[in-house]
Amino acid sequence: METTLRGVGVSHGVAIGEVRHMGTAVLEPPAKQIPTEEAPREQGRARQAVEAVAADLNARGHLAGGEAQAVLEAQAMMAQDPDLMADVERRIAVGSTAERAVYDAFDSYRTLLAGAGEYLAGRVADLDDVRNRIVARLLGVPMPGVPDSDEPYVLIARDLAPADTALLDPTLVLGFVTEEGGPTSHSAILARALGVPAIVAMPGAGELAEGTVVAVDGSTGQVFVNPSAEKRAELEGAAAARKAAVAASSGPGATSDGHKVPLLANVGGPADVPAALEAGAEGVGLFRTEFLFLDDSAKAPSEEKQVEAYRKVLEAFPEGRVVVRVLDAGADKPLDFLTPADEPNPALGVRGLRSLLEHPQVLRTQLTALAKAVEGLPVYLEVMAPMVADRTDAKAFADACREAGLQAKFGAMVEIPSAALRARSILQEVEFLSLGTNDLAQYTFAADRQVGAVSRFQDPWQPALLDLVALSADAAKAEGKSCGVCGEAAADPLLACVLTGLGVTSLSMGAASIPYVRASLAKHTLAQCERAAAAARAADTAEEARRAAQAVLSGE
């Protein structure tokens, strides 16, 4: 009997195949006491296991490259955290086995993170994965991970750790569905990069029996259990039509009546550039620079190292536009040399530009490195600050750019509702705005972007979020300046049309989404996009907004 389940679609495409479940998590080790004389040996075992897991995560990151590499290297640093290791050794010294000490130490740290307003729930999932890998190594049992299979399958999991998602084999994993996670979780972002259809935050996914045939529609967020032949044909036909439209679309982004909407790529470093070029990106709309700072959380990278990395990306887009975001540290990206260790709620504390203004030398070194990296290159460099709250923030950043001798446009990210509400004031100090819709949704709805239970508030179709986008775009138009979107909202082909109708002047996304968005824009006029935007804003819920926009754009 055919039934339908619904979650949040986060990666386009249709996958039809049999269900395979993620390997079970490591069992809790027994609480066994050891003699005092065995403590040094157990401490040695724990250290060896930690180093082996960290090395494995780094190796996986190197193989995966791009944004996945930064995520996995951050996880490796988590495994080697000196405070955690000290806690493990203390527990062994009073009689715990190595595996039990690791389990309890990580559990204690997990409780601390989960209690910090749950902003770090995404980091909790990563922490659990690191713990399981270390305990599995100590127990001598297989690592938790994707199932072994010679035949392609649809993967079902409670959640997927970055180490698993980054190295999924698209020839075997047709698509995946998770019970937890959100549209901006690591799993969702990496799924889009892989081009694998994916759905997250789907209740009941874990109850699907092994071997059940399902059809996963990553565009709509629907899973059809035991689909009929008619449903399979319908889904495959729709997927083929989308694929044909994508293949037929090329060139710069524009509506069908010629209104230009530059399509840019989000990149996490030089390794992401080839995919962006292959997808036809017209430049970079978000160059995340955190990858340079994650190698060593104890100190900032040298100016020389930064110049080399920035220049590699800038050289790839001659005559193109490259928008660099200065270091966005804090909250879920803590750095020892920059981030306060005792903040009760890091999401609402010293993060982003606030951290940099408290450590002006770190900001100055980065801006100076960018100034040197762009010398002699025919590229349009733009530099923006994360977490700008008001005009005072914007002025402080623009002043720092000028003092560093940076010849570029200076901009501000709109991630805090106050920045959208006072966008025109901020634009008195900077030359462009860039909407980070992931964090903007998080702060608008007080909903952690990593927590599946509140994922409906992270839906970028929420009318309140569209209102803030419209406010920002209207302010930029009034000031004769630009306003782009670099959050994951830009990767939705239908929503891209609505954002264009709201007045957004450029869209930046993961490279894999660019062809889909280009094809979608090319089918509609600017006037249609504007009517769709008005219909979406008139709705009361995200689902109603999506349906209203779809009805307008399909001519219903």
XYZ file of C-alpha atoms in Angstrom:
556
model
C 0.000 0.000 0.000
C 1.396 3.384 -1.002
C 1.775 5.924 1.796
C 3.392 9.361 1.881
C 5.697 10.866 4.505
C 6.878 14.467 4.509
C 10.053 16.131 5.744
C 12.137 19.061 4.546
C 13.595 18.676 1.071
C 17.171 19.955 1.038
C 18.702 18.609 -2.189
C 16.982 18.331 -5.574
C 16.274 15.182 -7.512
C 14.370 11.922 -7.242
C 15.737 8.654 -5.856
C 13.871 5.330 -5.994
C 15.303 2.293 -4.255
C 15.329 -0.025 -1.259
C 15.848 1.262 2.259
C 19.120 0.594 4.081
C 19.599 1.857 7.618
C 22.685 3.506 9.066
C 24.819 1.221 11.229
C 23.820 1.204 14.883
C 25.624 3.452 17.322
C 28.232 2.066 19.693
C 26.782 0.434 22.813
C 27.492 2.070 26.150
C 30.627 0.450 27.649
C 30.219 -1.319 31.003
C 31.163 0.645 34.122
C 34.054 -1.635 35.138
C 36.729 -0.634 37.666
C 40.429 -1.238 36.960
C 43.342 -1.553 39.425
C 45.348 1.651 39.949
C 48.485 0.122 38.368
C 46.620 -0.313 35.047
C 45.764 3.388 34.753
C 48.881 4.418 32.743
C 48.244 1.679 30.193
C 44.569 2.659 29.849
C 45.506 6.326 29.491
C 47.887 5.366 26.697
C 45.148 3.370 24.959
C 42.827 6.376 25.166
C 45.421 8.754 23.708
C 46.212 6.350 20.857
C 42.531 5.933 20.009
C 41.952 9.696 20.026
C 44.905 10.338 17.742
C 43.859 7.539 15.384
C 40.310 8.912 15.098
C 41.594 12.461 14.558
C 43.944 11.208 11.835
C 41.078 9.321 10.167
C 38.844 12.412 10.193
C 41.624 14.555 8.719
C 42.257 11.939 6.030
C 38.547 11.817 5.154
C 38.545 15.598 4.940
C 41.527 15.586 2.607
C 39.784 13.089 0.331
C 36.514 15.026 0.342
C 38.046 18.481 -0.120
C 36.110 21.734 -0.204
C 33.713 22.669 2.559
C 33.607 19.092 3.824
C 37.318 19.289 4.582
C 36.847 22.264 6.898
C 33.984 20.506 8.705
C 35.940 17.282 9.242
C 39.094 19.082 10.327
C 37.039 20.930 12.921
C 35.726 17.551 14.114
C 39.285 16.243 14.395
C 40.149 19.233 16.572
C 37.138 18.358 18.727
C 38.533 14.832 19.217
C 41.869 16.263 20.353
C 40.446 18.909 22.670
C 42.967 19.097 25.566
C 40.301 19.732 28.218
C 38.355 16.661 27.127
C 41.504 14.540 27.110
C 42.437 15.772 30.577
C 38.987 14.766 31.814
C 39.384 11.303 30.252
C 42.735 10.805 31.992
C 41.322 11.956 35.341
C 38.523 9.418 35.093
C 40.971 6.633 34.240
C 43.158 7.616 37.200
C 40.248 6.913 39.586
C 39.452 3.503 38.093
C 37.565 3.820 34.789
C 38.516 1.831 31.718
C 39.646 3.870 28.713
C 36.396 3.316 26.811
C 34.200 4.136 29.812
C 36.233 7.252 30.601
C 35.873 8.480 27.020
C 32.136 7.779 27.046
C 31.558 9.617 30.345
C 33.828 12.571 29.569
C 32.160 13.195 26.223
C 28.725 12.753 27.799
C 29.556 15.386 30.409
C 30.712 17.846 27.748
C 27.657 17.015 25.650
C 25.382 18.007 28.539
C 27.162 21.356 28.848
C 26.730 22.107 25.144
C 23.099 21.018 25.036
C 22.366 23.304 27.984
C 23.772 26.389 26.258
C 20.393 27.349 24.805
C 20.748 24.365 22.450
C 22.428 26.634 19.918
C 25.224 24.091 19.728
C 22.937 21.126 18.995
C 24.698 20.660 15.669
C 28.017 20.437 17.447
C 26.460 17.916 19.849
C 25.728 15.597 16.925
C 29.332 15.952 15.753
C 30.567 15.310 19.298
C 28.501 12.124 19.535
C 30.045 10.884 16.303
C 33.579 11.530 17.568
C 32.796 9.727 20.833
C 31.352 6.722 18.997
C 34.402 6.458 16.769
C 36.828 6.563 19.698
C 34.824 4.064 21.771
C 34.451 1.736 18.760
C 38.220 1.759 18.254
C 38.843 1.005 21.934
C 36.288 -1.844 21.938
C 37.610 -3.251 18.664
C 34.212 -3.162 16.955
C 33.343 -1.751 13.498
C 32.998 1.999 13.225
C 29.451 3.336 12.984
C 28.739 4.376 9.442
C 26.987 3.727 6.150
C 26.002 0.106 5.434
C 27.973 -2.171 3.122
C 26.010 -2.916 -0.049
C 26.799 -3.956 -3.605
C 23.474 -2.576 -4.849
C 22.330 1.091 -4.847
C 20.030 2.035 -1.972
C 18.288 4.871 -0.133
C 20.023 5.565 3.174
C 17.897 6.149 6.286
C 19.456 7.571 9.466
C 18.582 9.408 12.647
C 21.140 11.962 11.535
C 24.293 11.871 9.446
C 27.645 12.957 10.810
C 29.843 15.047 8.491
C 32.401 12.212 8.331
C 29.757 9.956 6.790
C 28.054 12.504 4.534
C 31.288 13.828 3.043
C 32.329 10.466 1.621
C 29.004 9.061 0.474
C 29.354 7.283 -2.857
C 26.639 8.754 -5.153
C 26.788 5.619 -7.316
C 25.576 3.543 -4.349
C 23.663 6.020 -2.169
C 20.786 7.094 -4.396
C 19.514 9.532 -1.780
C 19.122 9.841 1.970
C 16.499 10.675 4.566
C 17.145 11.675 8.181
C 14.815 12.015 11.147
C 16.719 15.002 12.539
C 18.697 17.908 11.132
C 17.522 21.012 9.342
C 17.839 22.703 5.940
C 21.076 24.395 6.998
C 22.682 21.439 8.819
C 26.028 20.047 7.681
C 24.256 17.026 6.182
C 22.008 19.225 4.047
C 24.833 21.446 2.807
C 27.079 18.499 1.949
C 24.186 16.653 0.236
C 23.689 19.593 -2.098
C 27.407 19.657 -2.816
C 27.279 15.940 -3.714
C 24.163 16.325 -5.832
C 22.367 13.578 -3.878
C 18.575 13.927 -3.328
C 18.002 14.382 0.392
C 15.280 15.028 2.956
C 15.837 15.941 6.613
C 13.631 16.378 9.701
C 11.239 13.590 8.662
C 9.441 11.988 11.632
C 9.080 8.232 11.374
C 11.948 7.681 8.949
C 13.606 5.242 11.345
C 10.496 3.034 11.358
C 10.801 2.193 7.652
C 11.655 -1.493 7.378
C 14.940 -2.568 5.814
C 14.409 -3.384 2.143
C 11.223 -1.314 1.764
C 11.040 0.422 -1.613
C 10.710 4.196 -1.328
C 10.730 7.135 -3.723
C 12.479 10.241 -2.365
C 11.644 13.617 -3.906
C 14.288 16.021 -2.621
C 12.536 18.991 -4.223
C 9.219 18.600 -2.369
C 10.390 16.831 0.797
C 8.089 13.860 0.179
C 8.872 10.165 0.607
C 6.485 7.741 -1.102
C 6.541 4.315 0.574
C 5.897 1.384 -1.776
C 5.145 3.747 -4.684
C 2.857 2.520 -7.422
C 4.054 2.172 -10.998
C 2.063 5.303 -11.853
C 3.704 7.315 -9.057
C 7.175 6.137 -10.112
C 6.498 7.168 -13.702
C 5.174 10.554 -12.555
C 8.217 11.269 -10.380
C 10.696 10.061 -12.977
C 8.981 12.166 -15.632
C 9.130 15.294 -13.489
C 12.792 14.642 -12.669
C 13.606 14.115 -16.363
C 11.850 17.370 -17.280
C 13.847 19.277 -14.640
C 17.060 17.692 -15.860
C 16.320 18.612 -19.477
C 15.554 22.204 -18.530
C 18.809 22.416 -16.601
C 20.812 20.992 -19.510
C 19.267 23.492 -21.927
C 20.061 26.486 -19.745
C 23.414 28.242 -19.995
C 25.019 31.659 -19.752
C 24.522 34.410 -17.163
C 21.549 34.320 -14.845
C 18.532 36.248 -16.110
C 14.743 36.160 -16.253
C 13.055 35.320 -19.559
C 12.643 39.020 -20.364
C 16.322 39.770 -19.830
C 16.444 41.074 -16.249
C 19.933 40.140 -15.084
C 20.384 38.219 -11.837
C 24.054 37.246 -11.427
C 24.420 33.684 -10.136
C 27.399 33.338 -7.834
C 28.937 30.460 -5.873
C 29.442 29.947 -2.160
C 32.967 28.584 -1.615
C 34.876 27.482 1.451
C 38.350 27.704 -0.106
C 40.354 27.074 -3.295
C 39.203 23.425 -3.449
C 35.627 24.552 -4.192
C 36.596 26.693 -7.189
C 36.620 23.973 -9.938
C 33.007 22.987 -9.215
C 31.955 26.634 -9.250
C 33.603 27.207 -12.627
C 32.091 24.035 -14.080
C 28.606 25.154 -12.964
C 29.068 28.482 -14.748
C 29.244 30.674 -11.648
C 29.623 34.335 -12.556
C 31.777 34.889 -9.512
C 31.787 34.184 -5.791
C 29.038 35.585 -3.614
C 30.342 34.140 -0.359
C 33.978 33.219 0.169
C 34.088 31.741 3.667
C 37.559 32.324 5.078
C 37.185 30.207 8.236
C 38.977 27.246 6.616
C 42.288 29.058 7.092
C 41.720 29.585 10.794
C 40.611 26.042 11.660
C 44.065 24.520 11.107
C 45.239 25.867 14.443
C 42.644 27.252 16.841
C 45.400 28.600 19.107
C 46.574 31.338 16.723
C 45.598 33.134 13.540
C 47.280 32.178 10.243
C 50.093 34.388 9.029
C 49.500 37.186 6.558
C 51.574 35.307 3.960
C 49.465 32.158 4.269
C 46.284 34.180 3.888
C 47.563 36.061 0.828
C 48.374 32.774 -0.922
C 44.936 31.247 -0.287
C 42.956 34.354 -1.200
C 44.879 34.893 -4.430
C 44.113 31.356 -5.646
C 40.387 32.103 -5.520
C 40.678 35.641 -6.884
C 42.742 34.471 -9.865
C 40.024 31.996 -10.873
C 37.494 34.740 -11.687
C 39.114 37.334 -13.967
C 36.645 40.175 -14.573
C 34.286 38.449 -12.133
C 33.016 39.464 -8.732
C 34.380 37.851 -5.574
C 32.741 38.674 -2.251
C 34.902 37.733 0.726
C 33.439 37.389 4.207
C 35.991 38.188 6.885
C 36.405 35.654 9.672
C 33.085 34.618 11.221
C 34.185 33.054 14.519
C 32.248 32.284 17.666
C 29.077 30.324 18.444
C 29.476 26.991 16.565
C 32.930 27.995 15.245
C 34.934 28.789 18.408
C 38.624 29.679 18.162
C 40.826 29.606 21.252
C 42.636 32.853 20.420
C 39.446 34.779 19.669
C 36.355 33.323 21.310
C 35.386 33.775 24.986
C 35.322 30.388 26.699
C 32.661 31.118 29.309
C 29.765 32.671 27.404
C 26.387 31.329 28.628
C 24.902 31.582 25.109
C 27.528 32.002 22.393
C 24.913 32.587 19.679
C 23.951 35.831 21.392
C 27.428 36.805 22.517
C 30.717 37.895 21.032
C 30.772 36.408 17.541
C 31.422 37.545 13.985
C 32.356 41.213 13.656
C 32.093 41.650 17.429
C 34.997 39.239 17.927
C 37.092 40.985 15.286
C 36.507 44.444 16.739
C 37.692 43.129 20.114
C 40.818 41.760 18.373
C 41.584 44.486 15.801
C 44.970 43.018 14.830
C 43.319 39.814 13.575
C 40.968 41.885 11.408
C 43.746 44.184 10.215
C 45.961 41.242 9.195
C 43.122 39.698 7.197
C 42.244 42.960 5.451
C 45.909 43.669 4.669
C 46.272 40.155 3.243
C 43.243 40.720 1.010
C 44.683 44.044 -0.159
C 47.920 42.319 -1.170
C 46.169 39.310 -2.714
C 44.141 41.436 -5.143
C 47.076 43.561 -6.353
C 47.369 43.427 -10.153
C 44.336 41.166 -10.644
C 41.403 42.113 -12.917
C 38.779 41.020 -10.399
C 36.058 42.963 -8.612
C 36.798 42.379 -4.941
C 34.131 43.034 -2.335
C 34.636 42.439 1.390
C 31.849 42.068 3.936
C 31.488 41.733 7.674
C 29.356 39.062 9.389
C 26.843 39.786 12.149
C 26.448 43.533 11.574
C 23.764 44.857 13.925
C 23.632 48.581 13.195
C 25.278 51.610 11.576
C 27.936 51.768 14.313
C 29.081 48.238 13.412
C 29.073 49.083 9.708
C 31.133 52.235 10.213
C 33.692 50.416 12.377
C 34.175 47.806 9.659
C 34.397 50.334 6.807
C 36.934 52.382 8.789
C 39.051 49.247 9.379
C 38.987 48.454 5.638
C 40.144 51.949 4.725
C 42.866 51.958 7.375
C 44.220 48.682 5.917
C 44.478 50.313 2.473
C 41.946 47.917 0.944
C 40.826 48.900 -2.554
C 37.448 47.161 -2.662
C 33.772 47.628 -1.965
C 32.854 47.238 1.702
C 29.592 45.535 2.663
C 27.532 44.214 5.548
C 25.798 40.900 6.028
C 22.168 41.057 7.097
C 21.813 38.198 9.575
C 20.240 40.043 12.502
C 16.691 41.439 12.220
C 17.895 44.871 13.379
C 20.114 45.076 10.292
C 17.136 44.465 8.001
C 14.949 46.935 9.874
C 17.663 49.623 9.720
C 19.211 48.639 6.401
C 19.032 52.129 4.941
C 20.979 53.497 7.910
C 23.655 50.815 7.514
C 23.952 51.646 3.812
C 25.172 55.124 4.718
C 28.446 53.432 5.710
C 28.799 50.515 3.276
C 28.222 49.902 -0.418
C 26.250 46.660 -0.471
C 24.221 44.221 1.611
C 24.317 40.435 1.571
C 21.523 38.487 3.223
C 22.592 35.413 5.202
C 19.154 33.834 5.339
C 20.252 30.901 7.527
C 21.198 33.039 10.523
C 18.547 35.649 9.746
C 15.873 32.953 10.127
C 17.530 31.659 13.284
C 17.469 35.045 14.987
C 14.054 36.049 13.641
C 12.309 32.972 15.005
C 14.574 32.140 17.977
C 15.053 28.725 16.342
C 18.421 26.955 16.290
C 19.332 26.126 12.705
C 20.655 22.691 13.766
C 17.624 21.470 15.752
C 15.181 19.332 13.789
C 12.333 19.980 16.239
C 12.177 23.644 15.187
C 13.077 23.137 11.527
C 9.790 24.647 10.304
C 11.089 28.037 11.475
C 14.225 27.549 9.407
C 12.132 27.206 6.263
C 13.202 30.186 4.114
C 9.630 30.422 2.774
C 8.454 31.813 6.114
C 6.589 35.037 5.206
C 8.191 36.969 8.076
C 11.620 36.155 6.650
C 10.486 37.254 3.180
C 9.343 40.541 4.735
C 12.857 41.156 6.085
C 14.366 40.335 2.697
C 12.012 42.832 1.069
C 12.907 45.531 3.612
C 16.617 45.076 2.880
C 16.169 45.009 -0.897
C 13.953 48.107 -0.841
C 16.529 49.986 1.244
C 19.320 49.062 -1.164
C 17.243 50.146 -4.171
C 16.462 53.474 -2.513
C 20.181 54.064 -1.941
C 21.170 52.899 -5.441
C 23.145 49.978 -4.017
C 23.062 46.181 -4.322
C 21.504 43.555 -2.085
C 22.335 39.877 -2.655
C 21.383 36.639 -0.942
C 24.134 34.192 0.016
C 22.154 31.934 2.359
C 20.821 28.512 1.415
C 17.510 30.113 0.361
C 19.145 31.086 -2.933
C 19.602 27.392 -3.823
C 15.838 26.773 -4.124
C 14.912 27.342 -7.811
C 11.352 28.408 -7.025
C 12.377 30.641 -4.138
C 15.105 32.172 -6.320
C 12.342 33.592 -8.511
C 10.555 34.997 -5.444
C 13.771 36.560 -4.130
C 14.268 38.177 -7.539
C 10.724 39.503 -7.339
C 11.479 40.951 -3.901
C 14.268 43.029 -5.446
C 17.348 40.941 -4.633
C 20.099 41.784 -7.142
C 22.246 38.618 -7.034
C 21.996 35.041 -5.769
C 24.830 32.953 -4.339
C 24.637 29.234 -3.570
C 26.470 25.912 -3.617
C 27.777 25.197 -7.111
C 25.511 22.172 -7.643
C 22.385 24.358 -7.398
C 23.410 26.999 -9.959
C 22.134 25.155 -13.087
C 18.728 24.523 -11.468
C 18.326 28.157 -10.436
C 19.477 29.412 -13.854
C 16.878 27.220 -15.592
C 14.111 28.331 -13.239
C 14.787 32.051 -13.711
C 14.951 31.640 -17.489
C 11.349 30.380 -17.564
C 9.769 33.448 -15.938
C 9.556 37.203 -16.496
C 10.473 39.750 -13.835
C 6.792 40.696 -13.560
C 5.867 37.063 -12.848
C 8.573 36.908 -10.176
C 7.215 40.085 -8.587
C 3.650 38.710 -8.541
C 4.913 35.450 -7.030
C 6.794 37.406 -4.354
C 3.682 39.405 -3.471
C 1.610 36.211 -3.246
C 4.171 34.546 -0.997
C 4.321 37.534 1.368
C 0.525 37.589 1.609
C 0.483 34.025 2.985
C 0.498 33.093 6.668
C 2.681 29.987 6.611
C 5.738 28.770 4.740
C 3.777 26.023 3.001
C 1.051 28.472 1.923
C 3.726 30.872 0.644
C 5.342 28.126 -1.417
C 2.012 27.020 -2.895
C 0.978 30.603 -3.680
C 4.236 31.344 -5.501
C 4.035 28.050 -7.392
C 0.487 28.839 -8.502
C 1.545 32.229 -9.878
C 4.618 30.918 -11.681
C 2.784 27.939 -13.172
C -0.042 30.160 -14.435
C -2.744 28.518 -12.341
